mmCIF file of N, CA and C in Angstrom:
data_model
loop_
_atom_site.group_PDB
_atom_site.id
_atom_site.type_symbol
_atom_site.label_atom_id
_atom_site.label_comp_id
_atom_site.label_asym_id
_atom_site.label_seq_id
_atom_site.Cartn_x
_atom_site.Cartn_y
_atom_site.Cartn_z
ATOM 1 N N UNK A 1 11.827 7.526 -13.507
ATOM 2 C CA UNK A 1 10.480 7.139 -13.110
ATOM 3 C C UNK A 1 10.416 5.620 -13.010
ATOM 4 N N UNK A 2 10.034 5.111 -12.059
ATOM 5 C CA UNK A 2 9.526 3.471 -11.561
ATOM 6 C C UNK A 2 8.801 2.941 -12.456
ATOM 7 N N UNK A 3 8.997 1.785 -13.411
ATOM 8 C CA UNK A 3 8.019 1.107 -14.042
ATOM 9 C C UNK A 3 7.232 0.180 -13.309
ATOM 10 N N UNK A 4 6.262 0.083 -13.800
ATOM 11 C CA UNK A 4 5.159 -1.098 -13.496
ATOM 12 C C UNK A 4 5.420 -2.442 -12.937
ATOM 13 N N UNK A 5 6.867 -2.950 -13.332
ATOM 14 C CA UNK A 5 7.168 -3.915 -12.923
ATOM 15 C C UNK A 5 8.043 -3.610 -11.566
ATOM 16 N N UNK A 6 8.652 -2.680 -11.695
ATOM 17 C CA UNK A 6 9.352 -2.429 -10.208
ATOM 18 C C UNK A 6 8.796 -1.848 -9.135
ATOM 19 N N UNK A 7 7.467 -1.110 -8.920
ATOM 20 C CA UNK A 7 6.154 -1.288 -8.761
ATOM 21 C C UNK A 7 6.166 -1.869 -8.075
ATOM 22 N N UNK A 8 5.666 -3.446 -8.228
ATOM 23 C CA UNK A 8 4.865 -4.324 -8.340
ATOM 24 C C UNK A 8 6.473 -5.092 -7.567
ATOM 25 N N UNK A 9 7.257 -5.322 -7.811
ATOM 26 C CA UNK A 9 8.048 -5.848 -6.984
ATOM 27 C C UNK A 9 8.420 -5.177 -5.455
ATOM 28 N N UNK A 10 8.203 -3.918 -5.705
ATOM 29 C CA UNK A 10 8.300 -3.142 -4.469
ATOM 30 C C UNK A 10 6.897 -3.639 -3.555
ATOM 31 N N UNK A 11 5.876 -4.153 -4.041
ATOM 32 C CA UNK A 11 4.270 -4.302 -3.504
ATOM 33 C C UNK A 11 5.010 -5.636 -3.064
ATOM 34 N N UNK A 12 5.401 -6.818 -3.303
ATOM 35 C CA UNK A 12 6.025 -7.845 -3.451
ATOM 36 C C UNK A 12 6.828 -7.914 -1.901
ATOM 37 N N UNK A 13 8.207 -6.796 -2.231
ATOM 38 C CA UNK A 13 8.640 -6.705 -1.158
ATOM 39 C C UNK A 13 8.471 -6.048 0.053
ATOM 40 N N UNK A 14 7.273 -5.290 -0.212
ATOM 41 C CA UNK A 14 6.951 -4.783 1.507
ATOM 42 C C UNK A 14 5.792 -5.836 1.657
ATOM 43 N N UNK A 15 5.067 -7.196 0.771
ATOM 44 C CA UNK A 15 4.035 -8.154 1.618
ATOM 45 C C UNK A 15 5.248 -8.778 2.202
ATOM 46 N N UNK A 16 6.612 -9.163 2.144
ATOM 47 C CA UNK A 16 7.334 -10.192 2.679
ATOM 48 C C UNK A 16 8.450 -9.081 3.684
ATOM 49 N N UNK A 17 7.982 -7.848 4.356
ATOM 50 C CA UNK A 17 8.632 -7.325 4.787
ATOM 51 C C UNK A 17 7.598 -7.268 6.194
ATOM 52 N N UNK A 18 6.124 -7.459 5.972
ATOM 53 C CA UNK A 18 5.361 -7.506 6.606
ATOM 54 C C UNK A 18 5.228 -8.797 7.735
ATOM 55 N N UNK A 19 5.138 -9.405 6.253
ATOM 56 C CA UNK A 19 5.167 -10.483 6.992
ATOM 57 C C UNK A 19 6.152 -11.210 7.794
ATOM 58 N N UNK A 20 7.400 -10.491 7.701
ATOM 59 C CA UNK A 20 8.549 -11.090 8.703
ATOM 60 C C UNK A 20 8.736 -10.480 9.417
ATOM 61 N N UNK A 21 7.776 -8.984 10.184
ATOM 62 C CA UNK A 21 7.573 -8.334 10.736
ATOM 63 C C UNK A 21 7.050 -8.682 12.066
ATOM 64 N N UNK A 22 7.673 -8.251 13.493
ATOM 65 C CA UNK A 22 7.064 -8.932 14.392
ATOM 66 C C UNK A 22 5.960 -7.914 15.509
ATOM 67 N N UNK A 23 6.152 -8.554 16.557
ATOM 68 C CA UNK A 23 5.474 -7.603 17.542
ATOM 69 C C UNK A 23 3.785 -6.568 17.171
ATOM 70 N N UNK A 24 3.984 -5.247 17.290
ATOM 71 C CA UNK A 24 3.233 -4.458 16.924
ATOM 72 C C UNK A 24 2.634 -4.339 15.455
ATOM 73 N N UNK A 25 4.306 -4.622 14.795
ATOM 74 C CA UNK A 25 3.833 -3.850 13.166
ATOM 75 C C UNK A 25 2.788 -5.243 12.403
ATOM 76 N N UNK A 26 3.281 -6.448 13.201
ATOM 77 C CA UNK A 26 2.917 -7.968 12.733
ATOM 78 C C UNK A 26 1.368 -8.014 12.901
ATOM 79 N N UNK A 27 0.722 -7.178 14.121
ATOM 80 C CA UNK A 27 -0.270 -7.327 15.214
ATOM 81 C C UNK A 27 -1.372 -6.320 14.015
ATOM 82 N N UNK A 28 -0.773 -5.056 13.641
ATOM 83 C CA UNK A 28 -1.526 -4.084 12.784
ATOM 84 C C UNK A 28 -1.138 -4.466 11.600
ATOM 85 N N UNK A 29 -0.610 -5.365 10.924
ATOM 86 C CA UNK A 29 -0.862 -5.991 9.327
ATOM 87 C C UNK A 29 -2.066 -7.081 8.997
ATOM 88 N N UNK A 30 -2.083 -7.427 10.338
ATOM 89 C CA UNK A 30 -3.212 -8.919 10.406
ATOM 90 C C UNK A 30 -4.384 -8.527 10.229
ATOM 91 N N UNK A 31 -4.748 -7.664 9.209
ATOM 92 C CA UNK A 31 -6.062 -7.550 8.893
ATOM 93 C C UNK A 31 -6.273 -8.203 7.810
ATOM 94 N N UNK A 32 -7.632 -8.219 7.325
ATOM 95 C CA UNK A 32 -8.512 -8.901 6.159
ATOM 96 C C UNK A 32 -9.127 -8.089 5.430
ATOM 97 N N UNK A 33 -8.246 -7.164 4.458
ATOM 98 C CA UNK A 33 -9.081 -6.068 3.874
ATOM 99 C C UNK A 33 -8.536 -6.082 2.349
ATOM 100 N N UNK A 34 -9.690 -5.511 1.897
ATOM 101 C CA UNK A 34 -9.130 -5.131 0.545
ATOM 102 C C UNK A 34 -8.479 -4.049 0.489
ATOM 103 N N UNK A 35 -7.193 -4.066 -0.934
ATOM 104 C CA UNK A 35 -6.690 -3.251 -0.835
ATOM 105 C C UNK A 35 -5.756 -2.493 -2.140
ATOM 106 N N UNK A 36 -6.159 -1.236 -2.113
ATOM 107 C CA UNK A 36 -5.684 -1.113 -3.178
ATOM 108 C C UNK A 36 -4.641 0.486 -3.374
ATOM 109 N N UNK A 37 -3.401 0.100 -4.652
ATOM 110 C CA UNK A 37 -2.115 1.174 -4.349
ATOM 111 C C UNK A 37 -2.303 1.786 -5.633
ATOM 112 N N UNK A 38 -2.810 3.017 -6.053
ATOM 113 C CA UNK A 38 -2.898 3.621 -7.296
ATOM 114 C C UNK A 38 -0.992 4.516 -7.648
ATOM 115 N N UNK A 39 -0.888 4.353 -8.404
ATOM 116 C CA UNK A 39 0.217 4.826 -9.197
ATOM 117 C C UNK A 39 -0.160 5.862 -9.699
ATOM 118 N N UNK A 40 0.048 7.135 -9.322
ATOM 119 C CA UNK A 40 -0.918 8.452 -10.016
ATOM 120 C C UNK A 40 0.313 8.480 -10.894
ATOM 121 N N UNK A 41 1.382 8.722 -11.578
ATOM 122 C CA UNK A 41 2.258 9.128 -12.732
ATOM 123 C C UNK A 41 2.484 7.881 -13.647
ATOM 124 N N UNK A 42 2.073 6.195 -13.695
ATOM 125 C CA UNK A 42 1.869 5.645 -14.188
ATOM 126 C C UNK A 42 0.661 5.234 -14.680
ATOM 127 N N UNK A 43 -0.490 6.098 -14.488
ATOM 128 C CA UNK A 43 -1.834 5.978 -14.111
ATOM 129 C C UNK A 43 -2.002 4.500 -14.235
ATOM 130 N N UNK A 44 -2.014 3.883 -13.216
ATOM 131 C CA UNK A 44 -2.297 2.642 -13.066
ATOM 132 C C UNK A 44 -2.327 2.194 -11.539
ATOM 133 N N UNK A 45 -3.072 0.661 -11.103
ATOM 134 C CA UNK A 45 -3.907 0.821 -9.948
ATOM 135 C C UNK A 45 -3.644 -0.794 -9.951
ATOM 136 N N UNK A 46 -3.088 -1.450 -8.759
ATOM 137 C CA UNK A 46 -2.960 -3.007 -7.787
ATOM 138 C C UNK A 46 -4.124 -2.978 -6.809
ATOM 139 N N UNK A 47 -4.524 -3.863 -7.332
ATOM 140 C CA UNK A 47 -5.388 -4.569 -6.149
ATOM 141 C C UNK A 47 -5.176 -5.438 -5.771
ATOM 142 N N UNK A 48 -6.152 -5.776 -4.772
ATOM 143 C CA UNK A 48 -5.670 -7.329 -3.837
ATOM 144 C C UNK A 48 -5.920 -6.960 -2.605
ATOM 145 N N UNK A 49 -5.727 -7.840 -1.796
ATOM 146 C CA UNK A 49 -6.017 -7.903 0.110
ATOM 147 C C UNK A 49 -4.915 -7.779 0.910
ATOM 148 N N UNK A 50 -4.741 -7.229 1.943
ATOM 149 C CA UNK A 50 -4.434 -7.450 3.289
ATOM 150 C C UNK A 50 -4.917 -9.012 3.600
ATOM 151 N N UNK A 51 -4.328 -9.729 3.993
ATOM 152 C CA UNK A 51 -4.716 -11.239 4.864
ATOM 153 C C UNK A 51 -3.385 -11.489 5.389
ATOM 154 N N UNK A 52 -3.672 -11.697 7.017
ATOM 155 C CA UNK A 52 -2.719 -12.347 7.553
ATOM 156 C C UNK A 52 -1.269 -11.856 7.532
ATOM 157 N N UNK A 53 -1.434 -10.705 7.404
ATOM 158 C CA UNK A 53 -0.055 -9.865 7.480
ATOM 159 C C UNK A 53 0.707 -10.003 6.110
ATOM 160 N N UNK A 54 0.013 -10.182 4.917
ATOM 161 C CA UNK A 54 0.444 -10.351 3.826
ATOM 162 C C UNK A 54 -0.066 -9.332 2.494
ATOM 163 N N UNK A 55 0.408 -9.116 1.535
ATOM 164 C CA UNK A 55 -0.164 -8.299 0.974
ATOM 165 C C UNK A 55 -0.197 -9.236 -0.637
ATOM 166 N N UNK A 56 -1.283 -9.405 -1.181
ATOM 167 C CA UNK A 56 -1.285 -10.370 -2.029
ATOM 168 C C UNK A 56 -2.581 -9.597 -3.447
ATOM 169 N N UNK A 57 -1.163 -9.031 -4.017
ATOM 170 C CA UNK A 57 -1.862 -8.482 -5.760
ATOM 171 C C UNK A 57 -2.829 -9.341 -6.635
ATOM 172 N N UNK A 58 -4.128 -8.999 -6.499
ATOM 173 C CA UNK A 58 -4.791 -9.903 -7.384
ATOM 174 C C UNK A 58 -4.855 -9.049 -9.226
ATOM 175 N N UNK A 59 -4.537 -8.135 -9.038
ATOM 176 C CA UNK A 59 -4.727 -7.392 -10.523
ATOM 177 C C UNK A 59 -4.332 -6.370 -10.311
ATOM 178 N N UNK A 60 -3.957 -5.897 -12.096
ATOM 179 C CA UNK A 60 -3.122 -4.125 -12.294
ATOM 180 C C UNK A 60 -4.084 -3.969 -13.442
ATOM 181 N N UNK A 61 -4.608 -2.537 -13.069
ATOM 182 C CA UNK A 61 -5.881 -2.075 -14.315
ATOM 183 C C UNK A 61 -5.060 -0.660 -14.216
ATOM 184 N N UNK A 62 -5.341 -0.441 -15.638
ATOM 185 C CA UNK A 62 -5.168 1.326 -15.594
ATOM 186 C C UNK A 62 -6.336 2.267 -15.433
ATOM 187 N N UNK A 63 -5.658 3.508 -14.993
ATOM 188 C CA UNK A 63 -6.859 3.976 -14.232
ATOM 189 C C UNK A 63 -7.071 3.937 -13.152
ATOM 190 N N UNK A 64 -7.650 5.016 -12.703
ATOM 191 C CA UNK A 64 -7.907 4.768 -10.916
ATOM 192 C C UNK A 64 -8.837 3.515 -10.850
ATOM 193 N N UNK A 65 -8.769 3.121 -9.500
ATOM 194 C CA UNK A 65 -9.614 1.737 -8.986
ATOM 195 C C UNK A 65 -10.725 1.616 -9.738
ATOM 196 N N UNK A 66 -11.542 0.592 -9.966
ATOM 197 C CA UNK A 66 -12.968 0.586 -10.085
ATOM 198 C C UNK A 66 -13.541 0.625 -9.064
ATOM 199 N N UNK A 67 -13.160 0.193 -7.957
ATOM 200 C CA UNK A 67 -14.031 -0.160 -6.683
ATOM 201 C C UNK A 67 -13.093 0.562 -5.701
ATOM 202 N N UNK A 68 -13.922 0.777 -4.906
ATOM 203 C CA UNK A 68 -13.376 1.102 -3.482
ATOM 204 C C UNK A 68 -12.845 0.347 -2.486
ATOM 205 N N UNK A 69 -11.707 0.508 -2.209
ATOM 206 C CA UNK A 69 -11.291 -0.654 -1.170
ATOM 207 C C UNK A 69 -11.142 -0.338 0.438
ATOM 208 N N UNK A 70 -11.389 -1.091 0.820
ATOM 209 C CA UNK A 70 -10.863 -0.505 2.155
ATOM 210 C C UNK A 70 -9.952 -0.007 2.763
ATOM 211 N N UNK A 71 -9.259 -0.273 2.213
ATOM 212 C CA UNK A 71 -7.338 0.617 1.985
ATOM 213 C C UNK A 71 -6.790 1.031 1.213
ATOM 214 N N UNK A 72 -6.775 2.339 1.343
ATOM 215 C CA UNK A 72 -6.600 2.539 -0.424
ATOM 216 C C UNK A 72 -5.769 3.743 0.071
ATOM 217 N N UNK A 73 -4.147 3.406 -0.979
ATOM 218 C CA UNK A 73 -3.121 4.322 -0.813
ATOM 219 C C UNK A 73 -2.919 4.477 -2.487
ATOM 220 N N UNK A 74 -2.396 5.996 -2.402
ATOM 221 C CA UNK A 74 -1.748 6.422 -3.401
ATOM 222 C C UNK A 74 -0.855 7.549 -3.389
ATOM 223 N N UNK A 75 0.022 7.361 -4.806
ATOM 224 C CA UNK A 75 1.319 7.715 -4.306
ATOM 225 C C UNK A 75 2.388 7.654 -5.463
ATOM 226 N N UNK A 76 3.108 8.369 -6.213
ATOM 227 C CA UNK A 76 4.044 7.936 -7.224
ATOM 228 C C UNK A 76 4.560 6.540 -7.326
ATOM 229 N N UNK A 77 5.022 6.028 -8.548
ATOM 230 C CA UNK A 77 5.991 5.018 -8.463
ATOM 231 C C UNK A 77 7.083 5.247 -7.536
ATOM 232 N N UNK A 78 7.611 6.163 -8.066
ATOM 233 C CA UNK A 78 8.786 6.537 -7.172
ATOM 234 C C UNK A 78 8.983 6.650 -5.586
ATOM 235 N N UNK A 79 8.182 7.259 -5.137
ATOM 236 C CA UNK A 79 8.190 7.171 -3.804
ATOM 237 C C UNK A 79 7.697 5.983 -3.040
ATOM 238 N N UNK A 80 6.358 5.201 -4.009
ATOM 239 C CA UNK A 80 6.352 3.844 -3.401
ATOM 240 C C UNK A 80 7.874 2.656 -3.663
ATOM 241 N N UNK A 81 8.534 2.914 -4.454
ATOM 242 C CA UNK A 81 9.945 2.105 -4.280
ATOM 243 C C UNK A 81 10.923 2.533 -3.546
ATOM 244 N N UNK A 82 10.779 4.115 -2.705
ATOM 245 C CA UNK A 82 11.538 4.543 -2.208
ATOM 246 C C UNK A 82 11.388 4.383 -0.739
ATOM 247 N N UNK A 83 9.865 3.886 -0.591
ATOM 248 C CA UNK A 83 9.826 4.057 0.754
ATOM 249 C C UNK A 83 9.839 2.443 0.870
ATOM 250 N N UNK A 84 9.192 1.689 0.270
ATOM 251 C CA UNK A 84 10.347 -0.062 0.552
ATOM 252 C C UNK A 84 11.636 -0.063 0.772
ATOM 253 N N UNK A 85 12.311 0.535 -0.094
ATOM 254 C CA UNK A 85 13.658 0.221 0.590
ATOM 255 C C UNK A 85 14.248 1.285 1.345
ATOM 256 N N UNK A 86 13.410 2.151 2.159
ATOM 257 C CA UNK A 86 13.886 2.270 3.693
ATOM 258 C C UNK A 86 14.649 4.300 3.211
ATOM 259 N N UNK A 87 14.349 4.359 1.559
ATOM 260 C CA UNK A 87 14.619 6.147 1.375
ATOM 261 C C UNK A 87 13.920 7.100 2.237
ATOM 262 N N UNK A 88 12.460 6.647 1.662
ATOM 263 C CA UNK A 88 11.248 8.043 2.265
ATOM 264 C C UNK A 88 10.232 7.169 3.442
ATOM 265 N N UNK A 89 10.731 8.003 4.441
ATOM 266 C CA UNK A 89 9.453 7.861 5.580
ATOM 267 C C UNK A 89 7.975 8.161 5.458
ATOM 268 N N UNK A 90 7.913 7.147 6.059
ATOM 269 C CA UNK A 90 5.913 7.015 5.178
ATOM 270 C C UNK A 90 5.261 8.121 6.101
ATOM 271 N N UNK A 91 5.549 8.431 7.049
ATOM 272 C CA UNK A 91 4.680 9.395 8.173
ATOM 273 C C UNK A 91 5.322 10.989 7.687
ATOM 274 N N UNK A 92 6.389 10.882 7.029
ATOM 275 C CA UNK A 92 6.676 12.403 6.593
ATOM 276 C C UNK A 92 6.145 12.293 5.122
ATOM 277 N N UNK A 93 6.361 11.757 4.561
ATOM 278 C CA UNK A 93 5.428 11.645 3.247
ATOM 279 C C UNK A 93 4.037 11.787 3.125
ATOM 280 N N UNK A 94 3.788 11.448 3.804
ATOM 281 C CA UNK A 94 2.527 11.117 4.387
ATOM 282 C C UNK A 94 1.953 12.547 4.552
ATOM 283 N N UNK A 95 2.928 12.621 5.713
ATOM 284 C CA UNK A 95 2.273 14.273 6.348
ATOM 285 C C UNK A 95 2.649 15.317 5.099
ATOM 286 N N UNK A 96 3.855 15.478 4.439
ATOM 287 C CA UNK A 96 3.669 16.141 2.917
ATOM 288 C C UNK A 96 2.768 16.371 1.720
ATOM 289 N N UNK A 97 2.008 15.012 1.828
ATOM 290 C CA UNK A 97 0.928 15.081 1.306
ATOM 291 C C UNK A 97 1.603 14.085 -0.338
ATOM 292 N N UNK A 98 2.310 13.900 -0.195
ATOM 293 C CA UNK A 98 3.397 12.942 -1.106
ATOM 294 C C UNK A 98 2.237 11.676 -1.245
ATOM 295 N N UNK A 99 1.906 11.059 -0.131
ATOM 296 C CA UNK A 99 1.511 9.603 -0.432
ATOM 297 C C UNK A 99 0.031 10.100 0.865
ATOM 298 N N UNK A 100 -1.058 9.254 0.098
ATOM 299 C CA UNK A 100 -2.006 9.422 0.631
ATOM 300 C C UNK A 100 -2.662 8.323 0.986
ATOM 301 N N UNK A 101 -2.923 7.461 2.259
ATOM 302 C CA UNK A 101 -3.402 6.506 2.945
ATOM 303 C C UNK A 101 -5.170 6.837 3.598
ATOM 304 N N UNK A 102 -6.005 6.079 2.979
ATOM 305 C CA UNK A 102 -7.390 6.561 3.006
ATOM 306 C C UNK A 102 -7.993 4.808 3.127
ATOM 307 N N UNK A 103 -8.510 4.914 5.207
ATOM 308 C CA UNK A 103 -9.365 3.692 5.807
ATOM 309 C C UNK A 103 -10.062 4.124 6.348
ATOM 310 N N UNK A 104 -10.856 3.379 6.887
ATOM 311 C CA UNK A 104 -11.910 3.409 7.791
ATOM 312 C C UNK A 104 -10.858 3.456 9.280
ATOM 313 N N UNK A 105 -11.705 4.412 10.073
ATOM 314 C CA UNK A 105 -10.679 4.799 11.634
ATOM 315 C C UNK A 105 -10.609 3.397 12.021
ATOM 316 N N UNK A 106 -11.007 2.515 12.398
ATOM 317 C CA UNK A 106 -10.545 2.086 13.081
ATOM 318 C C UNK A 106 -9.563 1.135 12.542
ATOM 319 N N UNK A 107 -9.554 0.675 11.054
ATOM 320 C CA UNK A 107 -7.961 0.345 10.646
ATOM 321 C C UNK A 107 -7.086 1.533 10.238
ATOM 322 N N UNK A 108 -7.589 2.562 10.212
ATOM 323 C CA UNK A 108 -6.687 3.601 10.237
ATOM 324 C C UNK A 108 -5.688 3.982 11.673
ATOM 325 N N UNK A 109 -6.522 3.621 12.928
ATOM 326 C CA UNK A 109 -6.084 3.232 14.410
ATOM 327 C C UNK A 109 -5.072 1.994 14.512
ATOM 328 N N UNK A 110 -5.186 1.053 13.723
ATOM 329 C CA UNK A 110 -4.776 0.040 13.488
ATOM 330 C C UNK A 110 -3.771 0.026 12.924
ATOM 331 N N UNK A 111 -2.927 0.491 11.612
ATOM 332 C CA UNK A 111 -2.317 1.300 11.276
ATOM 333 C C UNK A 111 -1.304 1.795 11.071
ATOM 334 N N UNK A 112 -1.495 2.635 11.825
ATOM 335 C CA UNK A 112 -1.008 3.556 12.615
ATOM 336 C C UNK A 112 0.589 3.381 13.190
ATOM 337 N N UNK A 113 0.829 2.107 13.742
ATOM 338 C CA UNK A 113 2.024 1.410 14.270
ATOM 339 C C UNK A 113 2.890 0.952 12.875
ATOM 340 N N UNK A 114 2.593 1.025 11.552
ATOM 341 C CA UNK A 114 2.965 0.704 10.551
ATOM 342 C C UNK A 114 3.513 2.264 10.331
ATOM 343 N N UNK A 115 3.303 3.400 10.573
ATOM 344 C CA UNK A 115 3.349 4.422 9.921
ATOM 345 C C UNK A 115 5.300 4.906 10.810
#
């Protein structure tokens, strides 16, 4: 099982995977949203924003979110470190029901090119 800190480095390395990301995926990261990745088997929850194609952790609380964010994924430790480094496909995971991605359509449209 993924600890908290490898986690959190995996959050780390997909903001700097983003951000060296070009074209399309560069075009659908450039939002300004809040955002937040719950850890359902660590029960614990990152927040922070989307800005500028970056993903930037302002806090880890346990427990699901307090607030609602505008992006809000969740998903094991495990599979969130698995799908940074390129193991589990986020659109079959996804569609498994493994990892769950919950926006508003039209950054969900937005997206989309990330998936």
């Amino acid at each position: 099982m993924a600890t908290i800190e490898e986690c959190r480095t995996a959050l780390d390395k997909l903001s700097d995977n983003l951000a060296g990301a070009d074209g399309g995926v560069r075009s659908a990261a450039a939002l300004n949203r809040s955002l937040s990745c719950r850890i359902t088997d660590l029960d614990v929850t990152f927040t922070g924003r989307l800005e500028n194609g970056r993903i930037t952790v302002l806090d880890t609380q346990p427990g699901p979110p307090r607030e609602k964010a505008e992006i809000r994924l969740t998903m094991t430790g495990d599979d969130l470190v698995a799908m940074v480094d390129g193991e589990l496909n986020f659109a079959k995971a996804w569609a498994a029901g493994r990892v769950k991605l919950e926006a508003g359509l039209r950054d969900m449209l937005r997206l989309r090119s990330l998936l």
